XYZ file of C-alpha atoms in Angstrom:
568
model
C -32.571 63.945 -114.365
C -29.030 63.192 -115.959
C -28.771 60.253 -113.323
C -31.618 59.168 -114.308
C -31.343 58.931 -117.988
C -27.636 57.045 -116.917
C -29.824 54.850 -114.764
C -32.181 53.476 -117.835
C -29.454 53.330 -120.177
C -27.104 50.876 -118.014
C -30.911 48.840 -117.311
C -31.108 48.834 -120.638
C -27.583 47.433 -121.420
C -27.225 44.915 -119.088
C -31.034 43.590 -120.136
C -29.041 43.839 -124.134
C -26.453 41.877 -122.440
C -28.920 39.393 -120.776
C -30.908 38.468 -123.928
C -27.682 38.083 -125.569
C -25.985 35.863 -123.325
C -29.502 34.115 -122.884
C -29.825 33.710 -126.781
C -25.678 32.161 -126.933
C -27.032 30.413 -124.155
C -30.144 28.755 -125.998
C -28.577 28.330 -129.158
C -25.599 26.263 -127.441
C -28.515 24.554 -126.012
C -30.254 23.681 -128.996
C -26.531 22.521 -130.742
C -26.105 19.892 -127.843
C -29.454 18.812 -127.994
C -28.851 18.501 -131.998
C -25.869 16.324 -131.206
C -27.134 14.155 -128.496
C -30.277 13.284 -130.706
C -27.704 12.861 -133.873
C -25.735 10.454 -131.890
C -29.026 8.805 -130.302
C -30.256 8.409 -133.767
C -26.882 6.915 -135.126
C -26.711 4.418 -132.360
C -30.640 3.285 -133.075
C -29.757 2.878 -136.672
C -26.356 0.666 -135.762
C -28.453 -1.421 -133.163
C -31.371 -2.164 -135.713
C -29.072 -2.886 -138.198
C -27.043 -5.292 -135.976
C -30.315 -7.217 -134.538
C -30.990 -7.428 -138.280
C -27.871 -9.632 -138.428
C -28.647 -11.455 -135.272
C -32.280 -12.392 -136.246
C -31.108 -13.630 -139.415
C -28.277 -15.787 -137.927
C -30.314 -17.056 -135.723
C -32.873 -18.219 -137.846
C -30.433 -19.707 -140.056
C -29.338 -21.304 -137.314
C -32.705 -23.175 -136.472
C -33.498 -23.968 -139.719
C -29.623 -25.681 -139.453
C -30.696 -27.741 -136.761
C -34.013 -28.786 -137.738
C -32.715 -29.642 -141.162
C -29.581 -31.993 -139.175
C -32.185 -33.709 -137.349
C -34.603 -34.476 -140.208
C -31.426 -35.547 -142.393
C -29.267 -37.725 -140.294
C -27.111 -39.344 -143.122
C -26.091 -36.133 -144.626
C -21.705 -35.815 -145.095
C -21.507 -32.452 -144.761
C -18.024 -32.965 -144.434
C -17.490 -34.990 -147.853
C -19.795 -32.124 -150.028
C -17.432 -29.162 -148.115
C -14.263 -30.989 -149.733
C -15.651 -30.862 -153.303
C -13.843 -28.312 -155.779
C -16.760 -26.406 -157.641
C -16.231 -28.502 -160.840
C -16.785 -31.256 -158.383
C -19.765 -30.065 -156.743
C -21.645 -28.619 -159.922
C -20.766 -32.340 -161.344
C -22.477 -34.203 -158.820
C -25.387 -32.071 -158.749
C -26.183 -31.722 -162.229
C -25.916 -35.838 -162.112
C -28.036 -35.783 -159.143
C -25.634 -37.894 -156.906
C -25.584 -34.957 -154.488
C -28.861 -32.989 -153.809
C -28.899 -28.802 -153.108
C -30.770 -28.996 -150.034
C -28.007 -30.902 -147.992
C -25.363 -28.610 -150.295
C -27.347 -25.578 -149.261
C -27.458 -26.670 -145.250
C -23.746 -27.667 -144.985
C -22.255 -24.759 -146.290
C -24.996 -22.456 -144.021
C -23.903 -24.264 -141.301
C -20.186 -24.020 -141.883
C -20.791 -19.890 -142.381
C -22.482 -19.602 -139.017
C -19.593 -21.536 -137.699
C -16.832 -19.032 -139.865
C -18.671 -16.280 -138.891
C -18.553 -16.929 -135.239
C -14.510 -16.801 -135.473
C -14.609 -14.338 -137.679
C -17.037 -11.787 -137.858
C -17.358 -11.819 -141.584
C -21.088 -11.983 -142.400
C -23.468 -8.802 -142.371
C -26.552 -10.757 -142.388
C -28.206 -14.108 -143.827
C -30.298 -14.077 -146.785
C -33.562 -15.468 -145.839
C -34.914 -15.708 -148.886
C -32.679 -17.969 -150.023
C -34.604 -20.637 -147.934
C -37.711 -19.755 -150.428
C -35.450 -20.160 -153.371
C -33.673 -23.487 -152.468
C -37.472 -24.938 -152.955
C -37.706 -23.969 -156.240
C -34.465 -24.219 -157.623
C -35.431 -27.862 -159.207
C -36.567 -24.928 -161.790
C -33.245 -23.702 -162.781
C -31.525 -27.391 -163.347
C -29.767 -26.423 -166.490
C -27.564 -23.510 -165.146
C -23.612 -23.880 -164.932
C -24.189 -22.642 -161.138
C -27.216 -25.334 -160.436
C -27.410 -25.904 -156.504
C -24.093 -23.881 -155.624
C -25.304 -21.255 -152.484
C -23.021 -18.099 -153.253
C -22.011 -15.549 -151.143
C -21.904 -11.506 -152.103
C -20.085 -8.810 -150.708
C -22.914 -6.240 -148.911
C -22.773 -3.075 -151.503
C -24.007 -5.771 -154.565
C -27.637 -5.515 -154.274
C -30.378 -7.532 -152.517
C -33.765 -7.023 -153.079
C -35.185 -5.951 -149.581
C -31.722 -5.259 -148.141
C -29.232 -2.525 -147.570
C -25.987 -1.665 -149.346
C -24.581 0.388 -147.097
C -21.155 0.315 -147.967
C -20.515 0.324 -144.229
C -21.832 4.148 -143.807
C -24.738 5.391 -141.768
C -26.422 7.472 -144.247
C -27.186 4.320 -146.583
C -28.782 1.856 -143.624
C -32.684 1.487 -143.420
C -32.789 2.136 -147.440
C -33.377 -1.534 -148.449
C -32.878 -1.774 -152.816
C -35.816 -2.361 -154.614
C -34.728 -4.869 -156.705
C -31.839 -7.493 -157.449
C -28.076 -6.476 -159.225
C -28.171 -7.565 -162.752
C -24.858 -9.989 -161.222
C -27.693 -11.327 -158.772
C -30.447 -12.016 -161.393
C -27.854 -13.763 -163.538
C -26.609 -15.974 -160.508
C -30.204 -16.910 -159.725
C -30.955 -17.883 -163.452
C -27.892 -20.062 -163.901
C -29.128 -21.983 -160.349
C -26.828 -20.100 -157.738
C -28.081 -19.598 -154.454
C -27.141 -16.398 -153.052
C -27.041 -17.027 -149.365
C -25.161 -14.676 -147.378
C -23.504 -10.894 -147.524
C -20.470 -9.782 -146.115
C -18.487 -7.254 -144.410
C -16.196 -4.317 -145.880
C -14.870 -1.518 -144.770
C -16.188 2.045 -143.451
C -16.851 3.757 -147.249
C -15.073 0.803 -149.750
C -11.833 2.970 -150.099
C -9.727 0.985 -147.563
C -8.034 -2.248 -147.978
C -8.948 -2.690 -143.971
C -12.437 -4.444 -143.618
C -13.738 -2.692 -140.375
C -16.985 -0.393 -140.043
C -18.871 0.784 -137.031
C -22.113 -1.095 -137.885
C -20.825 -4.947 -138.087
C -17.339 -4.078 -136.432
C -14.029 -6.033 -137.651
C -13.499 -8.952 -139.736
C -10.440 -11.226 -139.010
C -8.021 -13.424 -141.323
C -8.565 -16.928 -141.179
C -5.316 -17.541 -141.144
C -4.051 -15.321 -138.041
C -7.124 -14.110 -135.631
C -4.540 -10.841 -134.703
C -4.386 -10.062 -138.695
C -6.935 -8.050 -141.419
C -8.397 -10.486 -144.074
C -8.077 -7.045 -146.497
C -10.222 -5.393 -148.200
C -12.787 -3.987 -149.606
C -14.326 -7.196 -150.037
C -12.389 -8.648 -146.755
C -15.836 -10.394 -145.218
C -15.589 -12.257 -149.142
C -12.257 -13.160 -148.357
C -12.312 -14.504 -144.407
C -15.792 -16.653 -145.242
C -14.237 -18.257 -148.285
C -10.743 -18.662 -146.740
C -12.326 -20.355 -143.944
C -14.642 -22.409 -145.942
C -17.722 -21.364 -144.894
C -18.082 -20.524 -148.952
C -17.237 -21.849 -152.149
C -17.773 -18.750 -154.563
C -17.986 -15.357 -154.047
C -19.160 -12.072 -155.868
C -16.747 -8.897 -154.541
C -15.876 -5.219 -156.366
C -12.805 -3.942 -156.989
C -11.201 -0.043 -157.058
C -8.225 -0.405 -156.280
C -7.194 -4.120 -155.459
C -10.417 -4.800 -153.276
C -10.945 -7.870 -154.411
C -6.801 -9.227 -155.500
C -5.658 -7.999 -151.646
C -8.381 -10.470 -149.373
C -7.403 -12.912 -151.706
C -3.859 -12.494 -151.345
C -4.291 -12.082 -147.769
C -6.760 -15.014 -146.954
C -4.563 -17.008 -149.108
C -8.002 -17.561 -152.353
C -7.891 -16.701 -155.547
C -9.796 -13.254 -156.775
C -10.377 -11.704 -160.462
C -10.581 -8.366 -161.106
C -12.156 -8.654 -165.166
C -11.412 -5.723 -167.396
C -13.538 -2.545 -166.251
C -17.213 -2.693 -168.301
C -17.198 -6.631 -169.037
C -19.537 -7.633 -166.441
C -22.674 -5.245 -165.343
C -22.105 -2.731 -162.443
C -25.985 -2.111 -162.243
C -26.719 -2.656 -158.437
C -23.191 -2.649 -157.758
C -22.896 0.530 -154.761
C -20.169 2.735 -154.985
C -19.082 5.036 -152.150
C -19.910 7.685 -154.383
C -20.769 7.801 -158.470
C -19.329 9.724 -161.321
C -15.714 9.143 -160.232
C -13.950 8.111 -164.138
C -10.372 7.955 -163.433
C -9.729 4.524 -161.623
C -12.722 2.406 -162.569
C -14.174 -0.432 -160.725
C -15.219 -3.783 -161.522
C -17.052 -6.357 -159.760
C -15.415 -10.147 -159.865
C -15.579 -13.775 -158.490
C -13.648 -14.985 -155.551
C -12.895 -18.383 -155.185
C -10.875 -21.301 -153.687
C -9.309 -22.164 -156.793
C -8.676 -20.396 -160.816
C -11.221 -23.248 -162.481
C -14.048 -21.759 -159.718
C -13.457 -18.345 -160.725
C -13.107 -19.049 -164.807
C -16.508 -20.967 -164.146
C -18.066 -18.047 -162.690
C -17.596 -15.849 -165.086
C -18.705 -18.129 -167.950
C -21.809 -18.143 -165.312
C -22.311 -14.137 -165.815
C -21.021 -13.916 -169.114
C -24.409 -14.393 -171.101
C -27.506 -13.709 -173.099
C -29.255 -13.285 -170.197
C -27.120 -10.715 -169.004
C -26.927 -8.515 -171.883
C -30.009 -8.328 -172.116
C -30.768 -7.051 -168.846
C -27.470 -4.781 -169.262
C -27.003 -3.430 -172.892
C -24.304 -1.287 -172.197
C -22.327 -4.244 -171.419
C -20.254 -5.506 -174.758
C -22.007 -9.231 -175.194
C -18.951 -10.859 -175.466
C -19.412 -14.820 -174.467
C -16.529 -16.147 -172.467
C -13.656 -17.689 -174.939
C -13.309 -21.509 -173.703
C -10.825 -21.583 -176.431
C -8.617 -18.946 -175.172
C -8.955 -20.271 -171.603
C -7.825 -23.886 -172.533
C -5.159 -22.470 -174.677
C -1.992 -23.898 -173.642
C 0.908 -22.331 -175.798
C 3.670 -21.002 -174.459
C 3.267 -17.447 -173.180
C 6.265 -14.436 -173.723
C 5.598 -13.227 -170.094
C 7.124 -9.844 -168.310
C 7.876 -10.171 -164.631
C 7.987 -7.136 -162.055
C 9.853 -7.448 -159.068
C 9.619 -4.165 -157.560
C 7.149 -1.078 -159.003
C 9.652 0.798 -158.284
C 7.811 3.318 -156.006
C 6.985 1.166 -152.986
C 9.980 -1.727 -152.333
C 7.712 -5.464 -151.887
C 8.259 -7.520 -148.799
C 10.411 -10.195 -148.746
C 7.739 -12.822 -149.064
C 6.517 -10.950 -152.135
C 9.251 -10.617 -153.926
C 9.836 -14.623 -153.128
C 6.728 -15.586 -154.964
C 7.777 -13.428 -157.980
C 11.176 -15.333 -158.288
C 9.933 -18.701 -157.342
C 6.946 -18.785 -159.813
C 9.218 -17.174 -162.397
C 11.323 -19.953 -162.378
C 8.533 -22.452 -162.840
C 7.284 -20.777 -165.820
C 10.398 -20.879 -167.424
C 10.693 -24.829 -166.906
C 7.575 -25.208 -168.079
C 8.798 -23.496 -171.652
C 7.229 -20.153 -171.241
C 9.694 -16.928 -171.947
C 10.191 -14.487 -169.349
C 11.277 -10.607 -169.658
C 11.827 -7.865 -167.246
C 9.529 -5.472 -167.364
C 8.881 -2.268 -165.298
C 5.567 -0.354 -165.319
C 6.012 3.271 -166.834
C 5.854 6.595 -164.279
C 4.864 5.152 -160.963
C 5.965 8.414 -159.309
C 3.560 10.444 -162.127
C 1.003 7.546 -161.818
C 0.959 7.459 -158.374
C 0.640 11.272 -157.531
C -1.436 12.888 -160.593
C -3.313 9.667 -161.681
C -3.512 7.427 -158.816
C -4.578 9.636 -155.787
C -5.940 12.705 -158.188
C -8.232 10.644 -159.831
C -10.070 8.682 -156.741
C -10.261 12.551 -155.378
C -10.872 14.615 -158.141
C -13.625 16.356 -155.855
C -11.302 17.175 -152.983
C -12.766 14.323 -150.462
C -16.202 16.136 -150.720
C -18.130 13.686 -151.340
C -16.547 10.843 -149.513
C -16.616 13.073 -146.297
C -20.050 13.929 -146.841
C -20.976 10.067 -147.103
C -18.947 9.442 -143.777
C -21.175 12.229 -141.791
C -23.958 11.409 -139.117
C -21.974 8.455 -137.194
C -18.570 7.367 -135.870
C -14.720 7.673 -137.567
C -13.698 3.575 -137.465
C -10.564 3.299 -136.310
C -9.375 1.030 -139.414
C -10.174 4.604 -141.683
C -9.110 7.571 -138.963
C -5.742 7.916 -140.154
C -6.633 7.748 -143.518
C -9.314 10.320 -143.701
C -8.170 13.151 -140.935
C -6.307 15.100 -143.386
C -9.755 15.385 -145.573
C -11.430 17.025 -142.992
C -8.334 19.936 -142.790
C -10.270 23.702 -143.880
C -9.094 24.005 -147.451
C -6.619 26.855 -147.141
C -4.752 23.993 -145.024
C -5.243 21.614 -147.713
C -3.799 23.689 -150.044
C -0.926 24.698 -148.035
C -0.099 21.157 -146.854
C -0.548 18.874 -150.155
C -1.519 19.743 -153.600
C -3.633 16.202 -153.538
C -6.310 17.222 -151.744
C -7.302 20.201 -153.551
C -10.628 19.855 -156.094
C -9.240 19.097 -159.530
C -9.901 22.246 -161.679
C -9.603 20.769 -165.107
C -11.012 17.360 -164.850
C -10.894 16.844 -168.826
C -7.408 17.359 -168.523
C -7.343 14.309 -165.960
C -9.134 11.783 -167.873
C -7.238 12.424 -170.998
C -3.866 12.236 -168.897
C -5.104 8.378 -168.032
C -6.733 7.679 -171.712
C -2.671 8.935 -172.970
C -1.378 6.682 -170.227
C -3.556 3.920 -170.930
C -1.767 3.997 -174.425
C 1.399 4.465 -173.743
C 1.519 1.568 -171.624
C -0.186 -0.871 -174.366
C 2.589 0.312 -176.594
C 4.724 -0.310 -173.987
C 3.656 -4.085 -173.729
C 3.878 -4.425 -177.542
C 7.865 -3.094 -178.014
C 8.255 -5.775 -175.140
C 6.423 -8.358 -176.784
C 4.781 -9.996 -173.994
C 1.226 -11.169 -173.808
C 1.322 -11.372 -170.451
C 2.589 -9.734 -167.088
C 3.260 -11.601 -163.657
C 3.729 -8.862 -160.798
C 3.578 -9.075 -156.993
C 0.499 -8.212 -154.733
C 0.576 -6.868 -151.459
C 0.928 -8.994 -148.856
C 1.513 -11.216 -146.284
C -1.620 -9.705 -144.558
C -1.549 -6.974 -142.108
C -1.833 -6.282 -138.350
C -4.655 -4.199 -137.748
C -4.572 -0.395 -138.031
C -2.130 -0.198 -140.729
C -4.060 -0.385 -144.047
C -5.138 3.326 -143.474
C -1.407 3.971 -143.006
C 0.429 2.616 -145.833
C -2.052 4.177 -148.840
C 1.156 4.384 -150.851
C 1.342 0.304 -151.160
C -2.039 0.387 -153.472
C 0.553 1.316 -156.475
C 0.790 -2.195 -156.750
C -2.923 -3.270 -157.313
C -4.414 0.361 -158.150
C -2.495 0.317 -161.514
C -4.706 -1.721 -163.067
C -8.446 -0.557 -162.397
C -6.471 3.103 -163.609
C -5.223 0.690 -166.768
C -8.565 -1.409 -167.019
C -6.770 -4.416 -167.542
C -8.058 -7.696 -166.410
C -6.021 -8.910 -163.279
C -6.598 -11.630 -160.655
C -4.441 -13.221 -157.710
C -3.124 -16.604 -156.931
C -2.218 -18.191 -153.601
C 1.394 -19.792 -153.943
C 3.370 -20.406 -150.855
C 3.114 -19.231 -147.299
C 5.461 -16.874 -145.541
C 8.797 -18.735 -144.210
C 11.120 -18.281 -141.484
C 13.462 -16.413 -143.540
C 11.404 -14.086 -145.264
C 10.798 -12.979 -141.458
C 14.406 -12.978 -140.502
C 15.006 -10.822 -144.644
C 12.044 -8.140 -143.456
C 14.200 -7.248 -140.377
C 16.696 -5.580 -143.010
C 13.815 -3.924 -144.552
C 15.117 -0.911 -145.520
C 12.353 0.423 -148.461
C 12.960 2.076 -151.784
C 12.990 5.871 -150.044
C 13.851 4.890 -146.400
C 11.367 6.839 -145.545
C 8.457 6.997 -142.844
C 5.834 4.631 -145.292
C 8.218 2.096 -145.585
C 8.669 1.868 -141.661
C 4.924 1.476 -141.462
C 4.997 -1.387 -144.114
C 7.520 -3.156 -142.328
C 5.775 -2.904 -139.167
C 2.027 -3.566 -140.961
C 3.618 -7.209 -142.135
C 5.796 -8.183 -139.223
C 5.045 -11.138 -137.661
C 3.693 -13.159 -140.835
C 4.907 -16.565 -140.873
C 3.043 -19.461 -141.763
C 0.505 -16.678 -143.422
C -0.391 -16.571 -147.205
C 1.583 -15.471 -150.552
C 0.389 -14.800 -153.351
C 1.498 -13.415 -156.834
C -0.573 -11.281 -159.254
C -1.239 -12.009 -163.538
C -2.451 -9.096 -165.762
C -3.295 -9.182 -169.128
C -4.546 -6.161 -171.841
C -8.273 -4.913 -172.096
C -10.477 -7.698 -172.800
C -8.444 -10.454 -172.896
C -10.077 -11.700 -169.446
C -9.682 -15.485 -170.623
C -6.224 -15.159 -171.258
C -5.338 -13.937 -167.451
C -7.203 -16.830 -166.390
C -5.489 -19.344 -168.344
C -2.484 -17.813 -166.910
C -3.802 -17.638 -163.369
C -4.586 -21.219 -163.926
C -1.133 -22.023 -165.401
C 0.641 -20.569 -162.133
C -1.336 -22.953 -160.381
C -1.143 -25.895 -161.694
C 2.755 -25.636 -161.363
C 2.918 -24.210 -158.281
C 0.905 -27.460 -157.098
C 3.107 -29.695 -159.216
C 5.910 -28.891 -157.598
C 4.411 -29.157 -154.105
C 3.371 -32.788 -154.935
């Protein structure tokens, strides 16, 4: 009887053991099939979103045609010369009409984007609104098609910020930067590419894939707004709209070789502008024009900078743009940074620094050395604390349900670490615990660098930006060289980039014996990230205080103009 109790209790173990190892057995079952639909369902949502593109392209692309055919005579090559001043000119005197305006520059972006891979879709509607824009004749933008970075919103189309969870949520309605375009007579036409989750200055996702400089087909055109800066560095666009959070609109224009403004954070609306994520206070981010040239950009932002606008955004300060301030042309007391003195600039960089310093001071300006305050602090508890206050929650949650691109991997690997790592590895990454304490770090900051600029006495402050532009799979890497653009979205100061000389011979030959400022393993990667540049883009970088938006673009505008003087 003792056998056969034995018996029944070993049955009755091994049938335990069987129902165990058959309920491991279904629920590993049941995770694969969860991950093989997940990645089914990710791949669907790419593929619609990419024949999305390709419809729209190729409809713009018939419409191209039948358009050429039906309008013979049409110079599209004489209309894609014309400055914006130019253009707007001849339009508003009706010696150029916006229909052939409107088909040469589609044309030329389906002929950029082939090269480049810039565009994330055509907007067809803009065929609808080209018939009715006799309506809208006395706008400052009457007749110019503009081109918008893909997180500003389009009625009826995603802003995905290049992330899985946002595709197949079309916006309901127009930005307020949108609306404003379309009532001064701009044309929005076409969106375009950024990176994987905006906080890269790569511009590579794995929905449209990698854009490509204009300049160099084996280089990055930057980023975020990268797609802004390869269609308008290739011509396929004369104006822009692009954000900025920490140089993402200043580094594709310094890398594509335009000119980009960053205004002061809260002077034009951010309604309909996507973030990655919202609530983030630290480093603020704007939205701003990108353009071929300073007088395009300054034009713009007269453009946005009214009635119409403030009314649809009251918590934007109605301030008018000062044409006063902008055609100001007294000398300026001006401080100059060479180095930040936390990551060491390339050769090129530092170049453009000296060479445009030494314009300003024939042209009767006053130049002073100046060094921004704490870029070790800054960098650390400001910089990096501030963008991450939550610990990479939120971003990481944002990135889930689809593919790592490779532009971001490096970047965001260490996010994904269990927490105890975190905390054992870098203080960064850990959730800020007294996030009052971090805003009024940056409000004390804020101050103590305006104070700064006053015992100086300089109205003005000419600095370098990153560049020449990249070789891919390195913008990830070198995080650390963002101290250069980053400092002002912390700051809020108005900033914006101008293209001034291309990189020579010898600033190839001087980055050989590019050492750094700490030797250490960043500074290899930024010497390796901008080998290989000649022939490619430099540009510099003008800041002015809070608000004073007109006076960096008369600056911006002054480094032009004698930059081109002494090239004729």
């Amino acid at each position: 009887m003792e056998k056969v109790e034995q018996f029944l209790r070993g049955v009755e173990l091994d049938n335990r053991t069987l129902i165990t190892a058959a309920a491991c057995g279904v629920g590993a079952l049941v995770l694969m099939v969860r991950k093989v639909t997940s990645h089914r369902e990710a791949n669907d949502k790419i593929q619609r979103a990419r024949n999305r593109r390709t419809e729209s392209l190729q409809r713009a692309e018939q419409a191209v045609l039948r358009h050429k055919e039906s309008h013979p005579t049409t110079d599209s090559a004489a209309i894609l010369k014309l400055s914006l001043s130019e253009l707007t000119k001849q339009l508003r005197e009706g010696l150029l009409n916006p229909e052939d305006v409107f088909y040469s520059y589609m044309e030329k972006t389906l002929d950029v984007h082939k090269q480049l891979n810039c565009c994330t879709g055509i907007l067809l509607e803009s065929f609808d609104q080209l018939k009715t824009i006799g309506s809208n004749k006395d706008g400052l933008l009457y007749g110019v098609p503009i081109s918008i970075k893909e997180n500003i919103a389009y009625k009826n189309h995603d802003s995905s910020c290049g992330v899985l969870i946002n595709l197949d949520q079309p916006v309901h309605k127009d930005s307020v930067l949108v609306e404003v375009l379309k009532r001064q007579g701009a044309i929005p036409f076409v969106k375009t590419n950024l990176p994987q989750g905006l906080l890269n200055y790569d511009c590579s996702n794995p929905i449209y894939g990698q854009t490509v400089n204009p300049h160099n087909l084996q280089k990055t055109s930057g980023g975020s707004s990268g797609g802004e800066g390869a269609l308008i560095g290739g011509g396929g666009s004369l104006l822009g709209l692009g954000s900025d959070i920490g140089g993402s609109i200043r580094i594709p224009a310094s890398f594509c070789g335009i000119c980009g403004f960053k205004p002061t954070a809260g002077r034009l609306s951010s309604q309909g502008v996507r973030p990655i994520y919202r609530g983030q206070k630290s480093v603020l981010s704007s939205a701003g024009p990108m353009a071929k040239d300073v007088e395009s950009l300054a034009l713009c932002m007269q453009a946005l900078l009214c009635d119409h606008m403030f009314s649809l955004d009251p918590t934007v300060p109605p301030i008018p743009f000062n044409v006063q301030i902008y055609q100001s042309s007294k000398p300026l007391r001006i401080g100059y940074v060479e180095s930040d003195g936390y990551m060491q600039p390339s050769p090129s960089m530092a170049r453009g620094i000296r060479e445009v310093k030494a314009l300003l001071e024939q042209a009767g300006h006053t130049l002073v050395p100046y060094s921004p305050l704490r870029m070790d602090y800054v960098a650390t508890e400001l910089l990096v604390k501030g963008i991450l206050a939550d610990g990479t929650t939120t971003l990481l949650q944002k990135l889930e349900g689809g593919p790592l691109d490779p532009c971001l991997r490096a970047q965001v690997i260490p996010y994904y670490l269990p927490k105890w790592l975190k905390r054992t590895l870098s203080f960064l990454l850990k959730p800020l615990v007294n996030l009052w304490k971090q805003h009024a770090a940056v409000e004390d900051y804020i101050q103590e660098t305006i104070a700064d600029w006053r015992r100086c006495n300089i109205d003005v402050l000419l600095c370098p930006v990153i560049g020449p532009a990249y070789n891919f799979l390195y913008c990830g890497k070198v995080t650390p060289m963002l101290s250069y653009t980053m400092l002002y979205n912390l700051l809020t100061f108005p900033a914006g980039v101008v293209h001034v000389s291309t990189v020579t011979a010898e600033d190839e030959e001087e980055l050989k014996d590019y050492k750094g400022i700490h030797q250490d393993h960043w500074d290899k990667l930024f010497k390796q990230a901008v080998s290989g540049g000649e022939g490619l883009p430099v540009a510099v970088q003008c800041v002015a205080l809070p608000w004073q938006d007109e006076l960096c673009l008369r600056f911006m505008k002054e480094v032009e103009q004698l930059v081109k003087q002494s090239r004729d």
